Coordinates of C-alpha atoms in Angstrom, one line a residue:
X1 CA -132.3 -0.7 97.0
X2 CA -135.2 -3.5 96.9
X3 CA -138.3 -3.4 95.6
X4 CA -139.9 -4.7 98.6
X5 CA -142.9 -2.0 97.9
X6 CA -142.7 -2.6 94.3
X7 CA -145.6 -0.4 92.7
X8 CA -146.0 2.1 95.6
X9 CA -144.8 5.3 94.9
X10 CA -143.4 8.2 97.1
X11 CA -146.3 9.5 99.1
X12 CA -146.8 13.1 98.8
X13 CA -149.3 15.2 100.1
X14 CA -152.0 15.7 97.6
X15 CA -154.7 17.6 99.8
X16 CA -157.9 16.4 101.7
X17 CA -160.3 15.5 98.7
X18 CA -157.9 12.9 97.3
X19 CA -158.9 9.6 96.7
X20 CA -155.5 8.1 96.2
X21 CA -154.8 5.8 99.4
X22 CA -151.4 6.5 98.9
X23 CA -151.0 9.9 99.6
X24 CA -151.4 12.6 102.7
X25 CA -154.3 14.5 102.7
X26 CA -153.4 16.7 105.7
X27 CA -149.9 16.0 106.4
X28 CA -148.0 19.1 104.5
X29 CA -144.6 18.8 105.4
X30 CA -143.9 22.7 104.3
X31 CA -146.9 24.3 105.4
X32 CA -146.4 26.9 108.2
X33 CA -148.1 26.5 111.8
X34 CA -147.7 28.9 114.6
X35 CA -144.7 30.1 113.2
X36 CA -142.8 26.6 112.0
X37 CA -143.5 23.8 109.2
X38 CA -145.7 20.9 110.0
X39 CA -142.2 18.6 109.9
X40 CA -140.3 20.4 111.9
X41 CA -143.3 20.8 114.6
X42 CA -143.8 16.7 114.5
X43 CA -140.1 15.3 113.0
X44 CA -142.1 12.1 112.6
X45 CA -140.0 8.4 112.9
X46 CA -140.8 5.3 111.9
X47 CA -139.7 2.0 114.6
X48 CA -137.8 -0.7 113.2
X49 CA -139.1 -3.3 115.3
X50 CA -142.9 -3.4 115.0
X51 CA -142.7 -2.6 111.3
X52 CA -139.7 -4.6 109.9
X53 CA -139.0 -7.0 113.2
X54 CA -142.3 -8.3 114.3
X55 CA -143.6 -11.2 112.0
X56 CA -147.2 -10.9 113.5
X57 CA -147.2 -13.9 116.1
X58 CA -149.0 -13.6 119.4
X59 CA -149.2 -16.0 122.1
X60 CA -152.0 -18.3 120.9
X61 CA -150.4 -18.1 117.1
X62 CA -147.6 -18.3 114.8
X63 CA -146.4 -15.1 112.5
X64 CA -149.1 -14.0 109.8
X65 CA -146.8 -11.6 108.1
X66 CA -144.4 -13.2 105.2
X67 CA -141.0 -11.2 104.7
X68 CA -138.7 -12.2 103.1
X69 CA -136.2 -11.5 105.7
X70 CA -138.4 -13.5 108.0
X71 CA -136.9 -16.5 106.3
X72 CA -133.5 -15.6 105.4
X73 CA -130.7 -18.3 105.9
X74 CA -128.1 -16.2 108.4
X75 CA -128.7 -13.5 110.7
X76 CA -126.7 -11.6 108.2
X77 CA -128.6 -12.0 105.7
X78 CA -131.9 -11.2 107.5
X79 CA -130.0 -8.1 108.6
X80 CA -129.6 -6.8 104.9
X81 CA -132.8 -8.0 103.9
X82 CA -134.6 -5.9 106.2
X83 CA -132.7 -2.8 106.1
X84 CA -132.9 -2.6 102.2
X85 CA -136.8 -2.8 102.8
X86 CA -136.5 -0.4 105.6
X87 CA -134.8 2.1 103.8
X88 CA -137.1 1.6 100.9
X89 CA -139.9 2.5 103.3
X90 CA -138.3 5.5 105.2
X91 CA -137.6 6.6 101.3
X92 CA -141.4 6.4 100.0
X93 CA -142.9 7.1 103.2
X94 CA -141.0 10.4 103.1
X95 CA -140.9 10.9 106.8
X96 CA -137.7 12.4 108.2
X97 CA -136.4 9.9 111.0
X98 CA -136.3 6.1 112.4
X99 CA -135.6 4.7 115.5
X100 CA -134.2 1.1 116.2
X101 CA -133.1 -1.0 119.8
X102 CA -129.8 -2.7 118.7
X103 CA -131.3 -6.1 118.4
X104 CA -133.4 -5.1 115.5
X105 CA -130.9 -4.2 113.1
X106 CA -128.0 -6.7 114.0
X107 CA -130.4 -9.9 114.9
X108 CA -131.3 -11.8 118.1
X109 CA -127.7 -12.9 119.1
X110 CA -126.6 -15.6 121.7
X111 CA -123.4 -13.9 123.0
X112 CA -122.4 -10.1 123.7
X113 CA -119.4 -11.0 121.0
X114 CA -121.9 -11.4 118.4
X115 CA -124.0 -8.7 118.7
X116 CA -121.2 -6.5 119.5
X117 CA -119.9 -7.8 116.2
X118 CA -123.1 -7.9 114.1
X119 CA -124.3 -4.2 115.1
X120 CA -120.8 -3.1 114.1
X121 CA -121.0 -4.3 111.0
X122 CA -124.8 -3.1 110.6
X123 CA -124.0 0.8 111.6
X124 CA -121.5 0.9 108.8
X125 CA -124.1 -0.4 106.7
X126 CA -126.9 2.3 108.2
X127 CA -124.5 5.2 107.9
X128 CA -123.8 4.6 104.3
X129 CA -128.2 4.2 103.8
X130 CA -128.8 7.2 105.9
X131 CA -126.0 8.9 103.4
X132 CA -128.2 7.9 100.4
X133 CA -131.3 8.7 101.4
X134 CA -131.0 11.2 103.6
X135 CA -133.4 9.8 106.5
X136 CA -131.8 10.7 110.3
X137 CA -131.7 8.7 113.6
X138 CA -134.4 10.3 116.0
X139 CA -132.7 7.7 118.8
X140 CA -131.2 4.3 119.3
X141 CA -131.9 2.1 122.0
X142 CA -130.1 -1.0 123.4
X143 CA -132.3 -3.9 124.0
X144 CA -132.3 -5.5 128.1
X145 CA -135.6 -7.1 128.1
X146 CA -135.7 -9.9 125.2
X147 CA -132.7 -12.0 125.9
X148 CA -133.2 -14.8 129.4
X149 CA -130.5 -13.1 130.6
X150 CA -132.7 -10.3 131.4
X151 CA -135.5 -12.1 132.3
X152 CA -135.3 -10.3 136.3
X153 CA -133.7 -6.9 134.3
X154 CA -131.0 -5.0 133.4
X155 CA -129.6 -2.3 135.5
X156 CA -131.5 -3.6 137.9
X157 CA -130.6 -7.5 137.7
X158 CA -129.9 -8.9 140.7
X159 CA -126.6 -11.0 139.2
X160 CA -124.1 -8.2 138.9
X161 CA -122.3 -10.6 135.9
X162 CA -126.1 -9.9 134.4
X163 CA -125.9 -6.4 135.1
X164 CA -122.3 -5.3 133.5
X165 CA -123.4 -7.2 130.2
X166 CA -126.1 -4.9 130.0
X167 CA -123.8 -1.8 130.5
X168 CA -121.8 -3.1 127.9
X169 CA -125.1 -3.2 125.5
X170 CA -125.8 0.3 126.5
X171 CA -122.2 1.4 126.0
X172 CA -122.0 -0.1 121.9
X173 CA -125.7 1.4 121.5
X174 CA -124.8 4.8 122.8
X175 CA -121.6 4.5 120.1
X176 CA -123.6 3.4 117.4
X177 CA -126.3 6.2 118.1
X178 CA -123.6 8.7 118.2
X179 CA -121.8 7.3 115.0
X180 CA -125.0 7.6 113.3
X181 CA -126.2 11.0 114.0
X182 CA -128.9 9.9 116.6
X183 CA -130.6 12.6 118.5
X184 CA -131.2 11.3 121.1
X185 CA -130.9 8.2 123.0
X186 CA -133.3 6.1 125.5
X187 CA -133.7 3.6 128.3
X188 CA -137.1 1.6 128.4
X189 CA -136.9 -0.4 131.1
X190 CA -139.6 -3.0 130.2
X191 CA -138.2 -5.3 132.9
X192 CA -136.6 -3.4 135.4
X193 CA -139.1 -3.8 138.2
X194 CA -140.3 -7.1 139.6
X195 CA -142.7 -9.9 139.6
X196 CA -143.2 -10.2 143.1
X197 CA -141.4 -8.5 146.4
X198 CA -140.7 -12.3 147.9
X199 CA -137.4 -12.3 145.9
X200 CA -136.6 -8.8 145.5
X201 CA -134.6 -6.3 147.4
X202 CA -136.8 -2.9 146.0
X203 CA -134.3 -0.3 147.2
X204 CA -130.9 -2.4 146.4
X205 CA -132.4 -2.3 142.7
X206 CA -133.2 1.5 142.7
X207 CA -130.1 2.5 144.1
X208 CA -128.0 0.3 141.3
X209 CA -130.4 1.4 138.9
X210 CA -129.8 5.3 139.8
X211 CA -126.0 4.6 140.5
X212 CA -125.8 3.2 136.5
X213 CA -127.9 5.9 135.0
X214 CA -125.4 8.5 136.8
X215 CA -123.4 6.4 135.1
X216 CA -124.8 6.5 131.5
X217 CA -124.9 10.2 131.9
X218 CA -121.0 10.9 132.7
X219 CA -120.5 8.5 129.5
X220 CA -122.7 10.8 127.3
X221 CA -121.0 13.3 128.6
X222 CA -117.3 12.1 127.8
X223 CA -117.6 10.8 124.1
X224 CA -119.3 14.6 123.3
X225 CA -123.0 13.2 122.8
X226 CA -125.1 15.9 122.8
X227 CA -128.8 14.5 122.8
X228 CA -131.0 14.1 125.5
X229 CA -130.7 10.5 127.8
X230 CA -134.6 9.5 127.9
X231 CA -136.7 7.2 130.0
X232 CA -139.8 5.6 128.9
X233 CA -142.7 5.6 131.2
X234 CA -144.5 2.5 131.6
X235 CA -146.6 0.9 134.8
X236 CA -146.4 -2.4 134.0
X237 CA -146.6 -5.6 131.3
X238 CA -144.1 -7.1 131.1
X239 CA -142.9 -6.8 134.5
X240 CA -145.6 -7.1 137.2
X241 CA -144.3 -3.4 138.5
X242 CA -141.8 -1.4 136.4
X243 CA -139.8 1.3 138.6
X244 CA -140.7 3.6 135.8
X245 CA -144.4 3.9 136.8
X246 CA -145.7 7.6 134.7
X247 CA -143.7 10.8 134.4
X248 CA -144.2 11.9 137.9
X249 CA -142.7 8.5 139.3
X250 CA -139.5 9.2 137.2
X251 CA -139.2 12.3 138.5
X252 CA -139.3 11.1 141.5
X253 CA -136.5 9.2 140.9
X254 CA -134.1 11.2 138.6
X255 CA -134.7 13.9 142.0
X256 CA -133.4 11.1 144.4
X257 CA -130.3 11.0 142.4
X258 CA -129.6 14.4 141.4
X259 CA -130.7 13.5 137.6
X260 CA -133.2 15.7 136.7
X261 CA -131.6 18.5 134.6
X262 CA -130.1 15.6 132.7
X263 CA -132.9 13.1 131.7
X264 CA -135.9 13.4 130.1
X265 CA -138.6 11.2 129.2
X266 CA -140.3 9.6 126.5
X267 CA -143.8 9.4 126.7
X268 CA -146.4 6.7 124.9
X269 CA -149.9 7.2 125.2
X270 CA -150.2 3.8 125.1
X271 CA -148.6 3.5 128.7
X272 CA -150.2 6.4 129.9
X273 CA -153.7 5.2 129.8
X274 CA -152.2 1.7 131.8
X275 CA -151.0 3.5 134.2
X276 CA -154.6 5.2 134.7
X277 CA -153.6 9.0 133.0
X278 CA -154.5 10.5 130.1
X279 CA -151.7 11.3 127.3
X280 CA -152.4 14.9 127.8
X281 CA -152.0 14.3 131.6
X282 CA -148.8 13.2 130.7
X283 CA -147.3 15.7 128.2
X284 CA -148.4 18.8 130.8
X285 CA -146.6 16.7 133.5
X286 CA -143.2 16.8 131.8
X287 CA -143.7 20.1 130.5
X288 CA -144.5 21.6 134.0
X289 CA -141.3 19.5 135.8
X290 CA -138.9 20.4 132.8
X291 CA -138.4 16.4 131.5
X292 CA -140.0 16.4 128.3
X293 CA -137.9 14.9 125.7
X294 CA -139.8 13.0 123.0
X295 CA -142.9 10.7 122.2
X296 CA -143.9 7.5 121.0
X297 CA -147.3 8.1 119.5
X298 CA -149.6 5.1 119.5
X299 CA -152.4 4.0 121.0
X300 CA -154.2 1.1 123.5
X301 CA -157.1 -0.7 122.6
X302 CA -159.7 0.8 125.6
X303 CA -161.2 -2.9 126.4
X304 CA -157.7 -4.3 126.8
X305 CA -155.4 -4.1 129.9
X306 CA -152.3 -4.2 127.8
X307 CA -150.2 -2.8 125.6
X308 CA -152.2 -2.7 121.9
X309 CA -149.7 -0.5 120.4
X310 CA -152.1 0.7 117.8
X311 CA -151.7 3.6 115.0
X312 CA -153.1 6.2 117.4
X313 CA -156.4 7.6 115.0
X314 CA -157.7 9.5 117.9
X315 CA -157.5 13.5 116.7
X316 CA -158.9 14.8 119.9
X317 CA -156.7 13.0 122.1
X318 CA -153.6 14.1 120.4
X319 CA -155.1 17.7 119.9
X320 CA -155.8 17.8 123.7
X321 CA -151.6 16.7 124.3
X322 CA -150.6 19.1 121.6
X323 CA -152.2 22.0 123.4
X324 CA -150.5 21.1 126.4
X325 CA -147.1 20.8 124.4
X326 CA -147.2 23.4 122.0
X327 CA -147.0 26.3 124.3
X328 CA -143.8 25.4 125.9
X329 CA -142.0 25.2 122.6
X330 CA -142.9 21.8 121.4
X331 CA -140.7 19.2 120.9
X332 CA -136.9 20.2 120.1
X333 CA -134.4 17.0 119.6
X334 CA -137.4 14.8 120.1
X335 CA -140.0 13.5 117.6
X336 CA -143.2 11.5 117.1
X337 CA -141.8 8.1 116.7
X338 CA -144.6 5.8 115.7
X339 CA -144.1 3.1 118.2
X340 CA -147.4 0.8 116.1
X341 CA -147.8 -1.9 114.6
X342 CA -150.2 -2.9 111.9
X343 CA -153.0 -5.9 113.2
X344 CA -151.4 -9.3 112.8
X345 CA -154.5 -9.6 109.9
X346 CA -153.2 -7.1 107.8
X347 CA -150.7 -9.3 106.9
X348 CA -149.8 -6.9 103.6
X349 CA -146.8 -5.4 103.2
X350 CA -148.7 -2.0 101.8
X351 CA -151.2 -2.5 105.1
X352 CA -147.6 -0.3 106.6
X353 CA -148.2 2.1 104.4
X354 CA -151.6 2.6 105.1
X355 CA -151.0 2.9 108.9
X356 CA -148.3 5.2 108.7
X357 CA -150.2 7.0 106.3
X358 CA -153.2 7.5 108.6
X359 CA -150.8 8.0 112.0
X360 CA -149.1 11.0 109.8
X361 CA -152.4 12.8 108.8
X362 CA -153.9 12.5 112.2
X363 CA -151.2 14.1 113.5
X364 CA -151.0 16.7 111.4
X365 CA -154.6 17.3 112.0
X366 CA -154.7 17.1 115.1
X367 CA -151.7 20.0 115.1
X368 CA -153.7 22.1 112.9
X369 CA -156.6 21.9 115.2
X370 CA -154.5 22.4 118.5
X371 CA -152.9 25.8 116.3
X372 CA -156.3 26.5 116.3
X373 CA -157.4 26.6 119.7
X374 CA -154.2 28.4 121.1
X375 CA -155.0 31.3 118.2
X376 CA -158.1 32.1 119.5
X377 CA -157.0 32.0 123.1
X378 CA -160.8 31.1 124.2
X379 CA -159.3 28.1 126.6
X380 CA -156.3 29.9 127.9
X381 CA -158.3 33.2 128.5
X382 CA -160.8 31.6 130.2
X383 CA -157.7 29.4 132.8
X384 CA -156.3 32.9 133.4
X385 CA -159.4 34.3 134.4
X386 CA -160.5 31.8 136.5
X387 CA -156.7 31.9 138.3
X388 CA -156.6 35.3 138.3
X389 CA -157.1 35.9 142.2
X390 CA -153.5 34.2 142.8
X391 CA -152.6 37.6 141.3
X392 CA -154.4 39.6 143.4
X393 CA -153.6 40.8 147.4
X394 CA -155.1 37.4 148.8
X395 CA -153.2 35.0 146.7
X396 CA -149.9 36.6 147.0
X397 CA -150.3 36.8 150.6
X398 CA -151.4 33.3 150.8
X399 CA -148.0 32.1 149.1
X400 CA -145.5 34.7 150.9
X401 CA -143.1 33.0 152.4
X402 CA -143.6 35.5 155.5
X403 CA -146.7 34.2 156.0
X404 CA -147.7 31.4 158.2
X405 CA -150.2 29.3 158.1
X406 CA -151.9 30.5 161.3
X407 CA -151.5 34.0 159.7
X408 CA -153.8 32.7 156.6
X409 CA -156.1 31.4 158.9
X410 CA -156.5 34.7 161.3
X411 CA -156.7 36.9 158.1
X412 CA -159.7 34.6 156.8
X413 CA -161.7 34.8 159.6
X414 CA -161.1 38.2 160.9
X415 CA -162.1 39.3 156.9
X416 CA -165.3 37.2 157.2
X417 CA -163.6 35.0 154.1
X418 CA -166.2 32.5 153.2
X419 CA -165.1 31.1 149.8
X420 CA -167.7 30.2 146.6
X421 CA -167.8 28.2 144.3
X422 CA -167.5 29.6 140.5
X423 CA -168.3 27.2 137.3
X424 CA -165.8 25.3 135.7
X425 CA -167.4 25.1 132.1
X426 CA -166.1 22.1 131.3
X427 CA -168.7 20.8 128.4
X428 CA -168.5 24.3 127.1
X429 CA -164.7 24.4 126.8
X430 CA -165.1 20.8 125.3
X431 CA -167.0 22.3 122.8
X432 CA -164.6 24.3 122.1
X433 CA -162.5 21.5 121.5
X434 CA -164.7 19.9 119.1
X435 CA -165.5 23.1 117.2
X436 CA -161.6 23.5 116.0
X437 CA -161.2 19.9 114.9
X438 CA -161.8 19.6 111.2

């Protein structure tokens, strides 16, 4: 092991009226809510690429952040570097899972021989960490957005050459994720969608791109892996359009191919608020069409029309998801993956414990909060009751399938039928909201 985060020591929870900076004040890993612990309700991860890739750079400057893999004389060497860190971090952090695209733990490599090589040579070296320390894959991912190759997509290139390196990506990732006890494993299509329709044959690129994820699906099938395939909803950025719009676009889509009993998706509240939804709108969409799979908690900044990818510090916005998610049965081989990145200012390597830190107890407040509100039953009591006439005579006639629309229609006006309006109380069932959020 390193010492990356020499003089940091394993975070533990030490209760709300700490003052150590370095500890969880709400985030109890053993305590019991609505029947399970707080880990195994939020099976939290921690990304490899914002935390241990990313070297704080934006377009208008260079990297703030100095790692010492950042610097390293071979790709190999970076490799080790940064997964000795990482493993140092999952290890103090004391969070259960990380996620990584292949790219991030074998290096930015010209040829498919050499990454096919290098992330060989890396999962042996994962396995035996994972081994040590006990931390668990929540999902791998293969990377088809970073490399020009890619630059017009993946699966949905329109070079077929293009198009069968990136199967071969997906094939090694979907090994290594297997070989290393992933749970799961996803697709974000960050460029599969276009820049502009001049150039671009929209349905020849949906029908490859459904014809390949059949295709990822059989594969999963034959080598026995038995996690959920995800997609990652996201409108736009870097692709003008992205053919994975919002949950209910992806739907869409897996429906057009016959996929939806075998994909899922992963959701970012990040890319729901570009896409003009809410991250509760979001979680109750893939609850209510059967897709939800897992989450990449973050957050956007609300001036910015881009992807921020902030620590997600918002407790009523995750409380209002969570009381969307919690009554289906939560999460099962998903997990709250912190897809964030500290600012490129916080250029400290302890400025990632502190974010993680702060994601972790937001979300275990927020989950104690949302346990709150579906124990007193106040919100869902007062949906039933305002739905409660679908139960009745009316409503069930309404939806018979014996009925016609004409007969609706003649039954309304011959019973004098003239529909009012009843309250919706929604600042009182905000209020509600606030009053269980501690």
């Amino acid at each position: 092991m390193t010492t990356y985060f020499e003089g940091v020591d394993a975070v533990k929870y030490e209760g709300p009226n700490t003052t150590n900076p370095f500890a969880f004040r709400y985030y109890n890993k053993d305590q019991v809510v609505l029947g399970k612990t707080m880990a195994e309700h939020l099976r939290m991860a921690v990304c490899y690429w914002h935390s241990f890739c990313w070297d704080g750079a934006d377009p208008f400057g260079q990297g703030t952040f100095e790692r010492t893999w950042h610097n390293a004389s071979s790709v190999q060497e970076a490799t080790d570097l940064k997964m000795d860190a990482a493993f140092e971090f999952f290890t103090k952090l004391g969070l259960p899972y990380y996620c990584f695209h292949d790219v991030d733990v074998a290096g930015h490599l010209e040829t498919p021989d050499e990454l096919s090589n290098e992330l060989a040579r890396a999962a042996d070296r994962l396995a035996q960490k994972q081994e040590e320390t006990g931390v668990k894959l929540l999902w791998g991912t293969a990377n088809l957005f970073s490399h020009r190759r890619y630059m017009a997509g993946g699966l949905t290139n329109p070079d077929p050459e293009v198009t069968a390196t990136a199967v071969r990506q997906i094939r090694e990732c979907m090994d290594t994720t297997m070989k290393l006890g992933g749970e799961n494993y996803v697709l974000w299509g960050g460029r599969e969608g276009y820049d502009t329709l001049l150039n671009t044959r929209l349905n020849t690129e949906l029908e490859n791109f459904g014809t390949l994820l059949r295709k990822v699906v059989e594969y999963k099938h034959k080598i026995g892996f038995k996690g959920k395939i995800l997609i990652e909803p996201k409108p736009h950025e870097p692709s003008y359009h992205q053919y994975d719009f919002d949950t209910a676009t992806v739907f869409g889509f897996l429906q057009r191919f016959g996929l939806e009993k075998e994909v899922h998706v992963n959701i970012e509240p990040n890319h729901a608020t570009l896409a003009g939804h809410s991250f509760a709108h979001e979680i109750a969409t893939a609850v209510s069409l059967g897709v939800m799979g897992s989450i990449d908690i973050n957050s956007g900044n609300y001036q910015n029309g881009w992807d921020t990818d902030q620590f997600n510090v918002d407790i009523k916005d995750i409380t209002l998801a969570l009381i969307e998610l919690l009554p289906s049965g939560g999460l099962d081989t998903g997990g709250f993956n912190f897809d964030a990145k500290v600012r490129r200012q916080s250029s400290d390597a302890v400025d990632m414990l502190h974010g993680h830190i702060g994601g972790a107890d937001c979300l275990a407040r927020a989950l104690l909060a949302a346990a709150d509100i579906i124990e007193k039953g106040e919100i869902e009591s007062f949906k039933a009751n305002r739905y409660k006439g679908w139960e009745g005579t009316l409503g069930k006639m309404i939806l018979s399938k014996e009925t016609s629309l004409a007969d609706i229609a003649d039954h309304a006006k011959k019973e004098g039928i003239n529909g009012t309006h009843n309250s919706g109380r929604q600042e009182h069932l905000e209020n509600l909201i606030n009053l269980s959020i501690k």
